[in-house]
Coordinates of C-alpha atoms in Angstrom, one line a residue:
M932 CA 96.2 68.5 105.4
K933 CA 94.1 69.4 108.4
H934 CA 92.4 72.8 108.9
L935 CA 90.8 74.4 111.9
G936 CA 87.5 72.7 111.3
L937 CA 84.0 74.2 111.1
L938 CA 85.0 77.4 112.8
T939 CA 87.4 78.2 110.0
A940 CA 85.0 77.3 107.2
V941 CA 82.3 79.5 108.8
S942 CA 84.7 82.4 109.4
I943 CA 86.1 82.4 105.9
A944 CA 82.7 82.2 104.4
A945 CA 81.7 85.2 106.5
L946 CA 84.5 87.4 105.1
A947 CA 82.2 88.8 102.4
S948 CA 78.7 87.5 103.0
V949 CA 77.2 90.3 100.8
P950 CA 77.9 89.6 97.1
S951 CA 79.9 92.3 95.4
P952 CA 78.0 94.4 92.8
V953 CA 80.8 93.8 90.3
S954 CA 80.5 90.0 90.6
A955 CA 78.2 89.8 87.6
Q956 CA 80.9 91.5 85.5
Q957 CA 83.8 89.5 86.8
K958 CA 83.3 85.9 85.8
T959 CA 86.8 84.5 86.6
L960 CA 89.5 85.7 89.0
Y961 CA 93.0 84.4 88.2
V962 CA 95.2 84.0 91.2
A963 CA 98.8 83.1 90.6
G964 CA 100.7 81.7 93.6
Y965 CA 102.8 79.0 95.2
G966 CA 102.1 75.3 94.3
G967 CA 102.3 72.3 96.6
S968 CA 100.8 72.3 100.0
F969 CA 100.1 76.1 99.9
E970 CA 98.0 75.7 96.8
K971 CA 96.0 73.0 98.6
T972 CA 95.4 75.2 101.6
I973 CA 94.2 78.1 99.4
R974 CA 92.0 75.7 97.4
D975 CA 90.5 74.2 100.5
A976 CA 90.3 77.0 103.0
V977 CA 89.7 80.1 100.8
V978 CA 88.5 79.4 97.2
P979 CA 85.1 77.7 97.8
A980 CA 83.8 80.3 100.3
F981 CA 85.1 83.2 98.2
E982 CA 83.5 81.9 95.0
Q983 CA 80.2 81.4 96.8
A984 CA 80.3 84.9 98.4
H985 CA 81.1 86.7 95.2
G986 CA 79.6 84.7 92.5
V987 CA 83.0 84.4 90.8
K988 CA 85.1 81.5 89.6
V989 CA 88.7 81.4 91.0
E990 CA 91.3 79.9 88.8
Y991 CA 94.5 79.1 90.7
V992 CA 97.7 79.2 88.6
A993 CA 100.5 77.4 90.5
G994 CA 104.2 78.3 90.2
N995 CA 107.2 79.5 92.2
S996 CA 107.7 83.3 92.6
T997 CA 110.1 83.7 89.6
D998 CA 107.6 81.8 87.4
T999 CA 104.8 84.2 88.4
L1000 CA 106.9 87.3 87.9
A1001 CA 107.9 86.0 84.5
K1002 CA 104.3 85.6 83.6
L1003 CA 103.5 89.1 84.7
Q1004 CA 106.4 90.4 82.5
A1005 CA 105.3 88.3 79.5
Q1006 CA 101.7 89.5 79.8
K1007 CA 102.7 93.2 80.2
G1008 CA 100.0 95.3 78.6
N1009 CA 97.6 92.4 78.5
Q1010 CA 97.6 91.0 82.0
Q1011 CA 95.6 87.8 82.6
I1012 CA 96.5 87.4 86.3
D1013 CA 94.4 89.3 88.8
V1014 CA 96.2 88.4 92.1
A1015 CA 99.9 87.6 92.5
I1016 CA 101.3 85.7 95.5
V1017 CA 105.1 85.7 95.6
D1018 CA 108.1 86.0 97.9
D1019 CA 109.1 89.5 99.0
G1020 CA 112.1 89.8 96.6
P1021 CA 110.1 89.2 93.4
M1022 CA 107.3 91.3 94.9
Y1023 CA 109.6 94.3 95.2
Q1024 CA 110.5 93.8 91.5
A1025 CA 106.8 93.5 90.6
I1026 CA 106.0 96.8 92.3
Q1027 CA 109.0 98.5 90.7
L1028 CA 107.8 97.3 87.3
G1029 CA 104.4 98.7 87.9
F1030 CA 102.5 95.4 88.1
C1031 CA 100.8 96.0 91.5
S1032 CA 98.0 98.4 92.4
K1033 CA 97.3 100.0 95.8
I1034 CA 95.2 98.1 98.3
E1035 CA 92.7 100.2 100.2
G1036 CA 91.4 99.3 103.6
L1037 CA 94.3 97.2 104.9
P1038 CA 94.0 96.2 108.6
A1039 CA 95.2 98.8 111.1
D1040 CA 97.1 96.3 113.2
L1041 CA 99.5 95.0 110.5
Y1042 CA 103.1 94.8 111.5
D1043 CA 105.2 97.5 109.8
A1044 CA 107.3 94.8 108.1
A1045 CA 104.2 93.4 106.4
R1046 CA 103.5 96.7 104.5
F1047 CA 105.0 97.6 101.2
K1048 CA 105.5 101.0 99.7
D1049 CA 102.2 102.8 99.1
D1050 CA 100.3 99.6 100.1
Q1051 CA 100.8 98.2 96.7
A1052 CA 101.3 94.8 98.2
V1053 CA 101.1 93.2 101.7
A1054 CA 102.7 90.3 103.4
I1055 CA 100.4 87.4 104.3
G1056 CA 102.8 85.4 106.3
L1057 CA 106.3 85.5 107.8
V1058 CA 108.6 82.6 106.9
A1059 CA 112.1 81.8 108.2
T1060 CA 114.7 80.2 105.9
G1061 CA 116.9 77.7 107.7
L1062 CA 117.6 74.0 107.7
M1063 CA 115.3 70.9 107.5
Y1064 CA 116.5 67.5 108.6
N1065 CA 115.2 63.9 108.8
T1066 CA 114.9 63.3 112.5
K1067 CA 114.6 59.5 112.2
I1068 CA 117.7 59.0 110.1
F1069 CA 119.7 61.4 112.2
A1070 CA 118.7 59.4 115.3
E1071 CA 119.5 56.1 113.6
K1072 CA 122.9 57.3 112.6
G1073 CA 123.6 58.9 116.0
W1074 CA 124.0 62.3 114.4
A1075 CA 123.4 65.4 116.4
P1076 CA 120.8 67.8 114.9
P1077 CA 122.3 70.5 112.7
T1078 CA 122.9 73.8 114.3
S1079 CA 124.8 75.9 111.8
W1080 CA 124.9 77.0 108.2
N1081 CA 128.4 75.5 108.2
D1082 CA 126.8 72.0 108.7
L1083 CA 126.1 72.1 104.9
K1084 CA 129.8 71.6 104.4
D1085 CA 130.0 68.5 106.6
P1086 CA 131.3 65.6 104.4
K1087 CA 129.1 63.1 106.2
Y1088 CA 126.2 64.5 104.1
Q1089 CA 127.8 63.7 100.8
K1090 CA 125.1 63.5 98.1
Q1091 CA 122.4 63.7 100.8
L1092 CA 121.8 67.5 100.7
V1093 CA 119.1 69.3 98.8
I1094 CA 119.1 73.1 98.2
P1095 CA 116.8 75.1 96.0
P1096 CA 118.7 77.0 93.3
I1097 CA 119.2 80.8 93.7
N1098 CA 116.4 81.7 91.4
N1099 CA 114.4 80.5 94.4
T1100 CA 114.4 82.7 97.6
Y1101 CA 115.5 79.8 99.9
G1102 CA 118.7 79.1 97.8
L1103 CA 119.4 82.8 97.4
E1104 CA 119.1 83.4 101.2
A1105 CA 121.5 80.5 101.9
L1106 CA 124.0 82.1 99.6
L1107 CA 123.6 85.5 101.4
M1108 CA 123.9 83.9 104.9
L1109 CA 127.1 82.2 104.0
A1110 CA 128.5 85.4 102.5
R1111 CA 127.6 87.4 105.6
M1112 CA 129.2 84.8 107.9
N1113 CA 132.4 85.2 106.0
G1114 CA 132.8 89.0 105.8
G1115 CA 130.5 89.6 102.8
S1116 CA 127.1 91.3 102.4
E1117 CA 124.4 91.8 99.7
A1118 CA 127.0 94.0 97.9
N1119 CA 129.7 91.3 98.0
V1120 CA 128.7 87.6 97.9
D1121 CA 132.0 86.2 96.6
A1122 CA 132.6 84.3 99.8
G1123 CA 129.2 82.6 99.5
F1124 CA 129.9 81.5 95.9
K1125 CA 133.3 80.2 96.9
I1126 CA 131.9 78.1 99.8
F1127 CA 129.1 76.7 97.6
K1128 CA 131.5 75.8 94.8
N1129 CA 134.3 74.3 96.9
D1130 CA 132.7 73.0 100.1
I1131 CA 129.0 72.4 99.7
N1132 CA 128.7 71.1 96.1
P1133 CA 130.2 67.7 97.0
N1134 CA 127.3 67.2 99.4
V1135 CA 124.5 68.3 97.1
L1136 CA 122.2 65.6 95.7
A1137 CA 120.1 68.1 93.8
Y1138 CA 119.5 71.9 93.5
E1139 CA 115.7 71.4 93.5
P1140 CA 113.2 74.2 93.2
S1141 CA 110.1 71.9 93.3
P1142 CA 108.5 71.4 96.7
G1143 CA 107.0 68.1 95.5
K1144 CA 110.3 66.8 94.4
M1145 CA 112.0 68.0 97.6
T1146 CA 109.6 66.0 99.7
E1147 CA 110.0 62.9 97.4
L1148 CA 113.8 63.0 97.8
F1149 CA 113.3 62.9 101.6
Q1150 CA 110.6 60.3 101.5
S1151 CA 112.8 58.0 99.4
G1152 CA 115.6 58.4 101.9
Q1153 CA 118.0 59.9 99.3
A1154 CA 118.1 63.3 101.1
V1155 CA 118.5 63.9 104.8
L1156 CA 119.3 67.6 105.1
A1157 CA 118.0 70.6 103.2
V1158 CA 117.7 74.4 103.0
W1159 CA 114.0 75.3 103.3
G1160 CA 111.5 77.5 104.9
T1161 CA 109.4 77.1 108.0
G1162 CA 106.2 77.0 105.9
R1163 CA 107.3 74.1 103.7
V1164 CA 108.8 72.2 106.6
Q1165 CA 105.7 72.6 108.8
S1166 CA 103.4 71.4 106.1
F1167 CA 105.7 68.4 105.4
A1168 CA 105.8 67.6 109.1
N1169 CA 102.0 67.8 109.3
T1170 CA 101.9 64.8 107.0
G1171 CA 103.6 62.7 109.7
F1172 CA 107.0 62.6 108.0
P1173 CA 109.8 62.8 110.6
V1174 CA 111.3 66.2 109.8
D1175 CA 112.1 69.2 111.9
F1176 CA 113.3 72.8 111.3
V1177 CA 116.4 74.4 112.7
Y1178 CA 117.1 78.1 113.2
P1179 CA 120.9 78.2 112.6
K1180 CA 122.9 79.8 115.4
E1181 CA 124.2 82.4 113.0
G1182 CA 120.7 83.4 112.2
A1183 CA 117.8 82.6 109.9
A1184 CA 116.7 84.8 107.0
T1185 CA 113.3 86.2 106.7
L1186 CA 111.0 85.7 103.8
L1187 CA 107.7 87.5 103.4
A1188 CA 105.0 85.6 101.5
S1189 CA 103.3 88.5 99.8
A1190 CA 100.2 89.3 97.7
C1191 CA 99.2 92.1 95.5
P1192 CA 96.2 92.9 93.1
V1193 CA 97.6 93.2 89.6
A1194 CA 97.4 96.6 88.0
K1195 CA 95.5 96.6 84.7
P1196 CA 92.7 98.4 82.9
N1197 CA 89.3 97.6 84.3
A1198 CA 90.8 95.6 87.1
S1199 CA 88.3 93.9 89.3
P1200 CA 87.9 95.2 92.9
L1201 CA 87.6 91.5 93.8
A1202 CA 91.4 91.2 93.4
A1203 CA 92.0 93.5 96.4
T1204 CA 89.2 91.7 98.2
F1205 CA 90.9 88.4 97.7
V1206 CA 94.2 89.7 99.0
K1207 CA 92.5 91.1 102.1
T1208 CA 90.8 87.8 102.7
L1209 CA 94.2 86.3 103.2
L1210 CA 94.7 88.6 106.2
D1211 CA 91.5 87.4 108.0
P1212 CA 92.6 86.4 111.6
K1213 CA 91.1 82.9 111.3
L1214 CA 92.8 82.3 108.0
Q1215 CA 96.1 83.6 109.5
L1216 CA 95.8 80.8 112.0
V1217 CA 95.1 78.3 109.2
L1218 CA 98.3 79.5 107.5
L1219 CA 100.2 79.2 110.8
K1220 CA 98.9 75.7 111.5
D1221 CA 99.0 74.2 108.0
Y1222 CA 101.9 76.2 106.6
G1223 CA 104.1 77.5 109.4
Y1224 CA 103.5 81.2 108.5
G1225 CA 104.1 83.7 111.3
P1226 CA 101.0 85.9 111.5
V1227 CA 101.3 89.5 110.2
L1228 CA 98.6 90.9 112.6
K1229 CA 99.8 92.4 115.9
S1230 CA 96.6 91.6 117.7
L1231 CA 96.4 87.9 116.8
V1232 CA 96.7 85.6 119.8
V1233 CA 98.6 82.5 118.8
P1234 CA 97.4 79.3 120.6
P1235 CA 100.4 77.7 122.5
E1236 CA 100.0 74.4 120.4
L1237 CA 100.6 76.3 117.2
G1238 CA 103.7 77.9 115.9
K1239 CA 106.2 75.2 116.9
M1240 CA 108.4 76.1 113.9
A1241 CA 107.0 79.5 112.8
P1242 CA 108.9 82.7 113.3
I1243 CA 106.9 84.3 116.1
G1244 CA 107.9 86.4 119.1
E1245 CA 111.7 86.3 119.8
R1246 CA 112.4 84.0 116.8
A1247 CA 110.8 86.6 114.5
A1248 CA 112.7 89.5 116.2
K1249 CA 116.1 87.8 115.5
L1250 CA 115.6 87.2 111.8
Y1251 CA 117.9 88.7 109.2
T1252 CA 116.0 90.8 106.6
P1253 CA 117.8 91.0 103.3
D1254 CA 118.2 94.3 101.4
W1255 CA 116.1 93.5 98.3
T1256 CA 117.0 96.8 96.7
I1257 CA 120.6 95.8 96.3
I1258 CA 119.8 92.1 95.7
N1259 CA 117.3 92.7 92.8
E1260 CA 119.9 94.9 91.0
K1261 CA 122.3 92.0 91.1
R1262 CA 120.0 89.0 90.9
E1263 CA 120.3 88.3 87.2
E1264 CA 124.1 88.6 87.4
W1265 CA 124.2 86.2 90.3
T1266 CA 122.0 83.7 88.6
K1267 CA 124.3 83.6 85.6
R1268 CA 127.3 83.2 87.8
W1269 CA 125.5 80.5 89.8
N1270 CA 124.8 78.5 86.6
R1271 CA 128.4 79.0 85.5
E1272 CA 130.2 78.2 88.7
V1273 CA 128.0 76.2 91.0
E1274 CA 125.1 74.4 89.4
R1275 CA 126.8 73.1 86.3

């Protein structure tokens, strides 16, 4: 994975050039967040400079958003995690459950959509959920690139489709989009379940939550089409593998990669400092380049060569934003139904 070179290293190191007075007390900062290429970006572009600036050891605990939320719930009353990085849906749950504390001193030029209630969390990047396809195989077979969520039903993709399950935001948003396209909504996803069960299942090779396994299935040639986010697709494309991202004509769904300092007795101020480090303009460009994240700062000027896939400008304005208040009330019920009717 390539970063923005010396400029980035210098700018990230300068985020907190004066060591914090609490650094002597806080020996280790535990950060729980996404695995795969995102973990590598954070380990390479953030952790070394942060450790040096603050005299603290950063331990990164990789896992998907539902894994991290489950850890917070399991550790209730004795939290080990200091910073949680999760999708916006689980973040709303974390806030509701009292796991996040207020972040003071957030940048004034944050997009409104990046702010959470009472500044208890903040979005660090804007992601679009849509379709990824293998451009080489499509060209060899003479297939036109996908354009619609309905392409997931096309029988020519039999056993060549990969979709994350609905305990993963990408899979959940695919369900919501199909429901909305067929008269449903967050309050009524029956149409989405019916389409998955009857029309999409025959094409599914795997309901795969692991980013590493998703890329392996494409690299082996077993999978040619997937539901995924701009961040994952951009980082996969950066390796040189022939994939591209499609914003379906019916719309793509928005996903906010979000971070919060975990609320607990004697919480370290370094937790909020780490979260705010992720909003530094230079790092926002790293996340855009390496991970396809749309920046969350209004004033950030995006170089023309960056952001080929990311939701920026008009693409960002057209995204569908799910109603997580309704979704989170029904998510457990939907997951049980999914396991019973779809992913059996």
